[in-house]
Amino acid sequence: MKINDKHYTTIWESADLRSVNIIDQRFLPFELKIVELRNYREVVIAIRDMMVRGAPLIGVTSAYGIYLAALEAPKNQKDFEIFLKQAANEIVSARPTAINAKWAVDKVIDEIAKINDIENKIAKSLELARAIREEDIENCRKIGENGYKLIKKIAENKKGKTLNILTHCNAGWLATVDWGTATAPIYFAHREKIGLHIWVDETRPLYQGAKLTSWELYNEGIPNTIITDNAGGYIMQKGFVDMVIVGSDRTTADAYVVNKVGTYLKALAAYDNNVPFYVALPSSSIQWTDNFNGNDVPIEIRSEGEILKVTGWDGNMLKNLDLTYKNAKALNYAFDITPPKYVTALITERGVCKPNKNDLMRLFPEKRNG
Ligand code: MRU
C-alpha cells in the first residue's frame, strides 16, 4: 500500500541477500525509518521491541530470521542444527501470542531438516521465507476480496449512505506484508467506490490505532476518525457503527479469537447492539492443534513502562514522558480472548465461515485430522 503516494511493503530482501529490510514502525507516523536486519538476533530484537508487529508480519520476519540464522550458523551438521534450534526458540519466544511466528519457523525448520547438504539447506530456507512472504500478500488480497462482499451487502442496505466500520489496533498492511487483514476488505471497498468512514480505536498503551491504522487509511484517502478505546460502546449505542472488523493474533480451531487487548470488550458491545462483528485472519493465524478454548494460549504481558509512560513527537524527535507518578504500578496484558458467540463470522483467504470448528474445517478440510 502507499506512503506519500509511493508503494511500500513492510519487509523486503537486500540486494546481496544477506539481510532483510524493514520499516521501523516505532517511528511511524512521524519518520519513515528503514532498518536492515543482518542476523537472527537483530530479528529477535525487531520482533520483541515491536519494530515489526502484527501477527502475519511477525510470521514473515521470523521465517527470514531462520534464513539469516542458517547463513551465520557453523557449517557442520551437528552445530548447524544446534544453532538453528536456538535461533528458532529465541524467535518464537520474542512475541509468544501471535502464532504466526511458530507456524513460519516450524515450516522452514521442518522442510530444511529433510535436506542433507548445508548450502542447500540455506538456499531452501531463503526460498521458503520468500514463499511465506508472497503467500501472506496473496492471502491478505483474498481476505480483501472475501470481506468486500460482506461490506457490499451491508452498503446496499444503507442505500448510498456512508458505511461506518470500527476497527481495533492495527490489522492493516503494516501488520502484514501488504493489504492487511481487517483493512484489506476496506481497501477493496474503497476502490469499488463504496462510501466509507472508519472509526479507529486509538489502542492503548502503544496507540497502534492512532499512530498506524489512522495514518495508513489517510495515505489511502479513506476518511477515518480516531476514538478512545472506551468510546466504541457509546457510538454503537448511538447507531454510528454498521460493522466491526478486527484482526487476530491467534484463533483456535474452535474460533476463540486472541487479539489486541480491548477486542473482547468491543465484541461485547457489538453483540449488545446487534452490530456485526467480523474477524479477518489468514490461516497462518489459526492454531489447529488441540480442541481448546484459548485458555492455554500464552497471553503476552509486556513491560509496565508501556502503560506508565507515553511516547510522542515533539516536532523533532520521539520523547518518552512520564504519564503518572514515579512509584505507580501497572499490569500490561497485551491481548485478550473473544469467545465465538460474540463473533458474526471469520473472513479467511478461503472464504467466510461461521465461528465454529465445523465451518472452519469446511474451508480447510485438510486440517480435519489436526
Ligand atoms: O501487539 P501488536 O501490535 O503486534 O498487535 C497486533 C494486533 O493485535 C492485530 O490486531 C493483530 O496482530 C492482527 S494483525 C493483522
Short mmCIF file of C-alpha atoms and ligand atoms in Angstrom, two decimals:
data_model
loop_
_atom_site.label_atom_id
_atom_site.label_comp_id
_atom_site.label_asym_id
_atom_site.label_seq_id
_atom_site.Cartn_x
_atom_site.Cartn_y
_atom_site.Cartn_z
CA MET A 1 0.00 0.00 0.00
CA LYS A 2 1.03 3.64 -0.13
CA ILE A 3 3.08 6.06 1.95
CA ASN A 4 3.06 9.55 0.44
CA ASP A 5 1.81 8.04 -2.82
CA LYS A 6 4.70 5.58 -3.10
CA HIS A 7 4.07 1.82 -2.85
CA TYR A 8 5.77 0.05 0.05
CA THR A 9 5.73 -3.35 1.63
CA THR A 10 6.77 -3.88 5.25
CA ILE A 11 9.70 -6.26 4.61
CA TRP A 12 11.99 -6.94 1.65
CA GLU A 13 15.31 -8.61 0.91
CA SER A 14 18.54 -6.66 0.47
CA ALA A 15 20.25 -6.86 -2.94
CA ASP A 16 23.07 -9.13 -1.69
CA LEU A 17 20.53 -11.45 0.04
CA ARG A 18 22.48 -11.31 3.30
CA SER A 19 19.93 -9.20 5.21
CA VAL A 20 16.31 -8.06 5.17
CA ASN A 21 14.94 -4.53 5.33
CA ILE A 22 12.01 -3.47 7.46
CA ILE A 23 10.17 -0.28 8.30
CA ASP A 24 10.85 0.53 11.96
CA GLN A 25 7.22 1.03 12.99
CA ARG A 26 8.10 2.64 16.33
CA PHE A 27 8.81 5.88 14.48
CA LEU A 28 5.60 5.96 12.42
CA PRO A 29 3.81 8.13 11.51
CA PHE A 30 6.48 10.73 12.19
CA GLU A 31 9.53 9.29 10.46
CA LEU A 32 9.94 6.62 7.78
CA LYS A 33 12.95 4.74 9.09
CA ILE A 34 14.19 1.71 7.15
CA VAL A 35 16.29 -0.71 9.20
CA GLU A 36 18.45 -3.56 7.94
CA LEU A 37 18.30 -6.81 9.95
CA ARG A 38 21.64 -8.59 9.44
CA ASN A 39 21.36 -11.65 11.67
CA TYR A 40 18.75 -13.59 13.61
CA ARG A 41 19.50 -11.75 16.87
CA GLU A 42 18.52 -8.48 15.18
CA VAL A 43 15.35 -10.22 14.02
CA VAL A 44 14.56 -11.20 17.63
CA ILE A 45 15.09 -7.61 18.79
CA ALA A 46 12.96 -6.23 15.93
CA ILE A 47 10.08 -8.54 16.87
CA ARG A 48 10.43 -8.16 20.66
CA ASP A 49 10.72 -4.36 20.55
CA MET A 50 7.90 -4.07 18.02
CA MET A 51 9.91 -2.50 15.22
CA VAL A 52 7.80 -5.01 13.28
CA ARG A 53 4.50 -6.15 14.71
CA GLY A 54 1.17 -7.70 13.78
CA ALA A 55 0.83 -11.47 13.64
CA PRO A 56 1.32 -12.05 9.88
CA LEU A 57 4.34 -9.73 9.65
CA ILE A 58 5.86 -11.35 12.74
CA GLY A 59 5.48 -14.69 10.90
CA VAL A 60 7.21 -13.50 7.73
CA THR A 61 10.01 -11.78 9.68
CA SER A 62 10.51 -14.96 11.70
CA ALA A 63 10.91 -17.04 8.53
CA TYR A 64 13.62 -14.65 7.31
CA GLY A 65 15.15 -14.90 10.81
CA ILE A 66 15.68 -18.63 10.27
CA TYR A 67 17.25 -17.94 6.88
CA LEU A 68 19.65 -15.42 8.46
CA ALA A 69 20.43 -17.92 11.23
CA ALA A 70 21.20 -20.57 8.58
CA LEU A 71 23.59 -18.14 6.85
CA GLU A 72 25.57 -17.49 10.02
CA ALA A 73 25.40 -20.97 11.59
CA PRO A 74 28.55 -23.14 11.85
CA LYS A 75 28.86 -25.23 8.70
CA ASN A 76 28.99 -28.70 10.22
CA GLN A 77 25.77 -30.72 10.56
CA LYS A 78 25.66 -31.02 14.35
CA ASP A 79 26.49 -27.41 15.22
CA PHE A 80 24.30 -26.15 12.38
CA GLU A 81 21.28 -27.97 13.88
CA ILE A 82 22.05 -26.72 17.42
CA PHE A 83 22.44 -23.14 16.20
CA LEU A 84 19.17 -23.23 14.27
CA LYS A 85 17.28 -24.75 17.18
CA GLN A 86 18.49 -21.98 19.48
CA ALA A 87 17.57 -19.31 16.91
CA ALA A 88 14.11 -20.85 16.42
CA ASN A 89 13.45 -20.83 20.19
CA GLU A 90 14.52 -17.22 20.58
CA ILE A 91 12.50 -16.04 17.59
CA VAL A 92 9.29 -17.80 18.64
CA SER A 93 9.59 -16.59 22.25
CA ALA A 94 10.05 -12.94 21.22
CA ARG A 95 6.25 -12.43 20.89
CA PRO A 96 4.56 -15.58 22.21
CA THR A 97 0.89 -14.83 21.47
CA ALA A 98 0.98 -14.40 17.70
CA ILE A 99 1.07 -17.97 16.44
CA ASN A 100 2.37 -17.00 13.01
CA ALA A 101 5.95 -16.96 14.30
CA LYS A 102 5.77 -20.61 15.33
CA TRP A 103 3.89 -21.53 12.17
CA ALA A 104 6.53 -19.93 9.92
CA VAL A 105 9.55 -21.13 11.92
CA ASP A 106 8.26 -24.73 12.06
CA LYS A 107 7.56 -24.67 8.34
CA VAL A 108 11.12 -23.63 7.45
CA ILE A 109 12.82 -25.84 10.07
CA ASP A 110 10.77 -28.94 9.12
CA GLU A 111 11.45 -28.54 5.39
CA ILE A 112 15.18 -27.96 5.64
CA ALA A 113 15.54 -30.90 8.02
CA LYS A 114 14.75 -33.10 5.01
CA ILE A 115 17.87 -31.83 3.19
CA ASN A 116 21.40 -33.07 3.92
CA ASP A 117 23.72 -30.56 2.31
CA ILE A 118 24.13 -27.33 4.32
CA GLU A 119 24.38 -25.00 1.32
CA ASN A 120 21.15 -26.50 0.01
CA LYS A 121 19.52 -26.02 3.42
CA ILE A 122 20.44 -22.32 3.29
CA ALA A 123 19.09 -21.96 -0.24
CA LYS A 124 15.87 -23.74 0.74
CA SER A 125 15.34 -21.54 3.82
CA LEU A 126 15.53 -18.44 1.62
CA GLU A 127 13.13 -19.98 -0.88
CA LEU A 128 10.66 -20.79 1.92
CA ALA A 129 10.89 -17.36 3.57
CA ARG A 130 10.18 -15.79 0.17
CA ALA A 131 7.24 -18.11 -0.39
CA ILE A 132 5.80 -17.28 3.05
CA ARG A 133 6.11 -13.57 2.25
CA GLU A 134 4.39 -13.99 -1.12
CA GLU A 135 1.69 -16.18 0.40
CA ASP A 136 0.97 -13.52 3.01
CA ILE A 137 0.41 -10.90 0.31
CA GLU A 138 -1.85 -13.23 -1.65
CA ASN A 139 -3.83 -14.36 1.41
CA CYS A 140 -4.45 -10.79 2.51
CA ARG A 141 -5.59 -9.91 -1.01
CA LYS A 142 -8.06 -12.81 -0.92
CA ILE A 143 -9.28 -11.77 2.55
CA GLY A 144 -9.88 -8.38 0.94
CA GLU A 145 -11.96 -9.90 -1.85
CA ASN A 146 -13.96 -12.09 0.54
CA GLY A 147 -14.56 -9.36 3.10
CA TYR A 148 -15.50 -6.87 0.41
CA LYS A 149 -18.59 -8.97 -0.41
CA LEU A 150 -19.79 -8.55 3.20
CA ILE A 151 -19.21 -4.81 3.11
CA LYS A 152 -21.02 -4.58 -0.22
CA LYS A 153 -24.09 -6.31 1.22
CA ILE A 154 -24.28 -4.00 4.23
CA ALA A 155 -23.65 -0.97 1.99
CA GLU A 156 -26.58 -1.97 -0.26
CA ASN A 157 -28.89 -1.81 2.76
CA LYS A 158 -27.61 1.66 3.54
CA LYS A 159 -28.73 2.85 0.09
CA GLY A 160 -25.78 5.10 -0.67
CA LYS A 161 -25.28 6.45 2.85
CA THR A 162 -21.75 6.30 4.25
CA LEU A 163 -20.90 2.96 5.82
CA ASN A 164 -19.22 3.18 9.24
CA ILE A 165 -16.73 0.46 10.19
CA LEU A 166 -14.98 0.24 13.55
CA THR A 167 -11.57 -1.38 13.90
CA HIS A 168 -9.21 -2.01 16.80
CA CYS A 169 -5.39 -1.90 16.94
CA ASN A 170 -3.59 -2.14 13.61
CA ALA A 171 -4.58 -5.06 11.45
CA GLY A 172 -3.62 -3.07 8.39
CA TRP A 173 -0.87 -3.52 5.80
CA LEU A 174 1.71 -2.54 8.41
CA ALA A 175 0.76 -5.68 10.36
CA THR A 176 1.23 -7.85 7.27
CA VAL A 177 3.40 -7.52 4.16
CA ASP A 178 0.75 -5.67 2.15
CA TRP A 179 -3.05 -5.07 2.19
CA GLY A 180 -3.59 -6.01 5.88
CA THR A 181 -6.24 -8.34 7.22
CA ALA A 182 -9.02 -6.19 8.74
CA THR A 183 -8.19 -3.35 6.35
CA ALA A 184 -7.99 -5.41 3.15
CA PRO A 185 -11.81 -5.54 2.71
CA ILE A 186 -11.87 -1.80 3.44
CA TYR A 187 -9.27 -1.10 0.73
CA PHE A 188 -11.22 -3.23 -1.75
CA ALA A 189 -14.49 -1.47 -0.90
CA HIS A 190 -12.85 1.94 -1.22
CA ARG A 191 -11.53 1.03 -4.67
CA GLU A 192 -15.06 -0.05 -5.62
CA LYS A 193 -16.23 3.43 -4.62
CA ILE A 194 -18.29 2.41 -1.58
CA GLY A 195 -18.53 5.47 0.69
CA LEU A 196 -16.75 4.55 3.92
CA HIS A 197 -15.84 6.08 7.21
CA ILE A 198 -13.68 4.20 9.71
CA TRP A 199 -13.77 4.56 13.50
CA VAL A 200 -10.23 3.85 14.65
CA ASP A 201 -9.74 2.75 18.27
CA GLU A 202 -6.60 4.54 19.48
CA THR A 203 -5.48 1.25 21.18
CA ARG A 204 -3.73 1.98 24.43
CA PRO A 205 -0.99 1.66 25.54
CA LEU A 206 1.04 1.75 22.30
CA TYR A 207 -1.57 3.51 20.13
CA GLN A 208 -1.31 1.28 17.06
CA GLY A 209 -4.74 2.59 16.02
CA ALA A 210 -3.93 6.28 16.36
CA LYS A 211 -0.38 6.06 15.05
CA LEU A 212 -0.62 3.34 12.40
CA THR A 213 -4.17 2.46 11.30
CA SER A 214 -5.41 6.03 11.01
CA TRP A 215 -2.28 7.07 9.11
CA GLU A 216 -2.49 4.04 6.80
CA LEU A 217 -6.08 4.88 5.94
CA TYR A 218 -5.20 8.55 5.47
CA ASN A 219 -2.47 7.58 3.00
CA GLU A 220 -5.08 5.64 1.01
CA GLY A 221 -7.54 8.54 1.13
CA ILE A 222 -10.05 6.78 3.41
CA PRO A 223 -11.93 9.06 5.85
CA ASN A 224 -11.37 7.99 9.44
CA THR A 225 -11.72 9.27 12.97
CA ILE A 226 -9.67 8.23 15.98
CA ILE A 227 -11.70 7.47 19.11
CA THR A 228 -10.64 6.48 22.61
CA ASP A 229 -10.78 2.73 23.20
CA ASN A 230 -13.68 3.21 25.58
CA ALA A 231 -15.86 5.24 23.19
CA GLY A 232 -16.81 2.32 20.92
CA GLY A 233 -19.67 1.11 23.12
CA TYR A 234 -21.32 4.51 23.21
CA ILE A 235 -21.08 5.12 19.47
CA MET A 236 -22.53 1.67 18.84
CA GLN A 237 -25.49 2.54 21.11
CA LYS A 238 -25.97 5.70 19.06
CA GLY A 239 -26.16 3.63 15.85
CA PHE A 240 -22.97 5.12 14.43
CA VAL A 241 -21.31 1.76 13.66
CA ASP A 242 -22.51 -0.58 10.86
CA MET A 243 -19.91 -3.28 11.35
CA VAL A 244 -16.73 -4.09 13.24
CA ILE A 245 -13.72 -5.74 11.58
CA VAL A 246 -10.69 -6.72 13.64
CA GLY A 247 -7.63 -8.89 13.05
CA SER A 248 -6.36 -11.80 15.11
CA ASP A 249 -3.04 -12.84 16.59
CA ARG A 250 -4.22 -16.40 17.07
CA THR A 251 -7.57 -18.07 16.53
CA THR A 252 -8.17 -21.54 17.92
CA ALA A 253 -9.79 -24.26 15.85
CA ASP A 254 -12.90 -23.62 17.99
CA ALA A 255 -12.85 -19.98 16.88
CA TYR A 256 -11.77 -18.33 20.11
CA VAL A 257 -10.14 -15.15 18.87
CA VAL A 258 -6.99 -13.93 20.61
CA ASN A 259 -6.32 -10.34 19.59
CA LYS A 260 -5.11 -7.00 20.93
CA VAL A 261 -6.42 -6.30 24.41
CA GLY A 262 -9.75 -4.49 24.18
CA THR A 263 -11.07 -6.60 21.30
CA TYR A 264 -13.26 -8.63 23.68
CA LEU A 265 -14.93 -5.53 25.14
CA LYS A 266 -15.64 -4.29 21.63
CA ALA A 267 -17.17 -7.65 20.75
CA LEU A 268 -19.42 -7.49 23.83
CA ALA A 269 -20.59 -4.01 22.90
CA ALA A 270 -21.21 -5.08 19.30
CA TYR A 271 -23.23 -8.10 20.48
CA ASP A 272 -25.37 -5.96 22.78
CA ASN A 273 -26.08 -3.51 19.96
CA ASN A 274 -26.63 -6.00 17.11
CA VAL A 275 -23.61 -4.73 15.25
CA PRO A 276 -21.98 -7.48 13.13
CA PHE A 277 -18.51 -8.32 14.42
CA TYR A 278 -16.08 -9.84 11.90
CA VAL A 279 -12.58 -11.20 12.39
CA ALA A 280 -10.28 -11.16 9.35
CA LEU A 281 -7.43 -13.64 9.52
CA PRO A 282 -5.13 -15.68 7.31
CA SER A 283 -5.00 -19.40 8.10
CA SER A 284 -1.41 -18.88 9.30
CA SER A 285 -3.01 -17.31 12.43
CA ILE A 286 -5.07 -20.39 13.24
CA GLN A 287 -3.94 -22.84 15.90
CA TRP A 288 -5.22 -26.13 14.54
CA THR A 289 -3.73 -28.36 17.21
CA ASP A 290 -5.89 -29.41 20.18
CA ASN A 291 -9.51 -28.73 20.66
CA PHE A 292 -9.29 -25.90 23.13
CA ASN A 293 -10.89 -22.61 24.02
CA GLY A 294 -7.92 -20.32 24.13
CA ASN A 295 -7.21 -20.73 27.84
CA ASP A 296 -3.77 -22.17 27.20
CA VAL A 297 -2.71 -19.52 24.69
CA PRO A 298 0.24 -17.62 26.18
CA ILE A 299 -1.02 -14.07 26.64
CA GLU A 300 1.94 -11.75 26.35
CA ILE A 301 2.47 -9.47 29.35
CA ARG A 302 4.57 -6.52 28.24
CA SER A 303 6.51 -4.04 30.35
CA GLU A 304 4.61 -1.75 32.71
CA GLY A 305 6.62 1.13 31.24
CA GLU A 306 4.38 0.96 28.15
CA ILE A 307 1.46 1.97 30.38
CA LEU A 308 3.24 4.33 32.77
CA LYS A 309 4.97 6.34 30.05
CA VAL A 310 3.68 7.92 26.88
CA THR A 311 5.69 8.31 23.70
CA GLY A 312 5.02 11.27 21.44
CA TRP A 313 6.68 13.51 18.85
CA ASP A 314 7.94 16.94 19.88
CA GLY A 315 8.38 18.16 16.30
CA ASN A 316 11.94 16.81 16.03
CA MET A 317 12.16 13.55 17.87
CA LEU A 318 10.27 10.94 19.83
CA LYS A 319 10.03 11.65 23.55
CA ASN A 320 9.08 9.19 26.25
CA LEU A 321 7.37 11.07 29.07
CA ASP A 322 6.04 10.03 32.46
CA LEU A 323 2.30 9.59 32.42
CA THR A 324 1.88 9.37 36.17
CA TYR A 325 3.76 9.43 39.49
CA LYS A 326 7.09 7.69 39.99
CA ASN A 327 6.09 4.61 42.03
CA ALA A 328 2.89 3.74 40.17
CA LYS A 329 2.40 0.06 39.32
CA ALA A 330 0.81 -1.25 36.13
CA LEU A 331 -0.08 -4.60 34.57
CA ASN A 332 0.19 -4.77 30.81
CA TYR A 333 -1.78 -7.65 29.26
CA ALA A 334 -1.26 -7.20 25.53
CA PHE A 335 -4.07 -9.49 24.28
CA ASP A 336 -7.46 -10.85 25.24
CA ILE A 337 -9.72 -13.69 24.12
CA THR A 338 -13.08 -13.22 22.42
CA PRO A 339 -15.36 -16.30 22.56
CA PRO A 340 -17.00 -17.32 19.27
CA LYS A 341 -20.53 -16.50 20.45
CA TYR A 342 -19.70 -12.81 20.01
CA VAL A 343 -18.22 -13.25 16.53
CA THR A 344 -20.51 -12.98 13.49
CA ALA A 345 -18.09 -14.66 11.08
CA LEU A 346 -14.44 -15.25 10.25
CA ILE A 347 -13.05 -13.84 7.00
CA THR A 348 -10.22 -16.03 5.68
CA GLU A 349 -8.35 -16.37 2.40
CA ARG A 350 -10.58 -19.35 1.51
CA GLY A 351 -13.86 -17.58 2.23
CA VAL A 352 -16.13 -16.52 5.06
CA CYS A 353 -17.23 -19.03 7.69
CA LYS A 354 -19.19 -19.26 10.91
CA PRO A 355 -17.10 -19.13 14.08
CA ASN A 356 -17.05 -22.84 14.80
CA LYS A 357 -14.79 -25.79 14.11
CA ASN A 358 -17.08 -27.48 11.60
CA ASP A 359 -17.40 -24.48 9.37
CA LEU A 360 -13.68 -23.69 9.60
CA MET A 361 -12.96 -27.30 8.57
CA ARG A 362 -15.32 -26.86 5.63
CA LEU A 363 -12.89 -24.22 4.32
CA PHE A 364 -9.77 -26.10 5.42
CA PRO A 365 -10.68 -29.81 5.05
CA GLU A 366 -7.00 -30.83 5.07
CA LYS A 367 -6.88 -29.81 8.77
CA ARG A 368 -9.59 -32.24 9.86
CA ASN A 369 -7.06 -34.59 11.42
CA GLY A 370 -5.10 -31.94 13.32
O1 MRU B 1 0.87 -6.06 19.55
P1 MRU B 1 0.66 -5.95 18.06
O2 MRU B 1 0.72 -4.56 17.57
O3 MRU B 1 1.57 -6.89 17.32
O4 MRU B 1 -0.81 -6.47 17.88
C1 MRU B 1 -1.40 -6.51 16.64
C2 MRU B 1 -2.82 -6.90 16.71
O5 MRU B 1 -3.36 -7.21 17.73
C3 MRU B 1 -3.52 -7.01 15.44
O6 MRU B 1 -4.84 -6.64 15.53
C4 MRU B 1 -3.37 -8.49 15.05
O7 MRU B 1 -2.00 -8.86 15.06
C5 MRU B 1 -3.83 -8.80 13.76
S1 MRU B 1 -2.65 -8.26 12.64
C6 MRU B 1 -3.20 -8.48 11.08
#
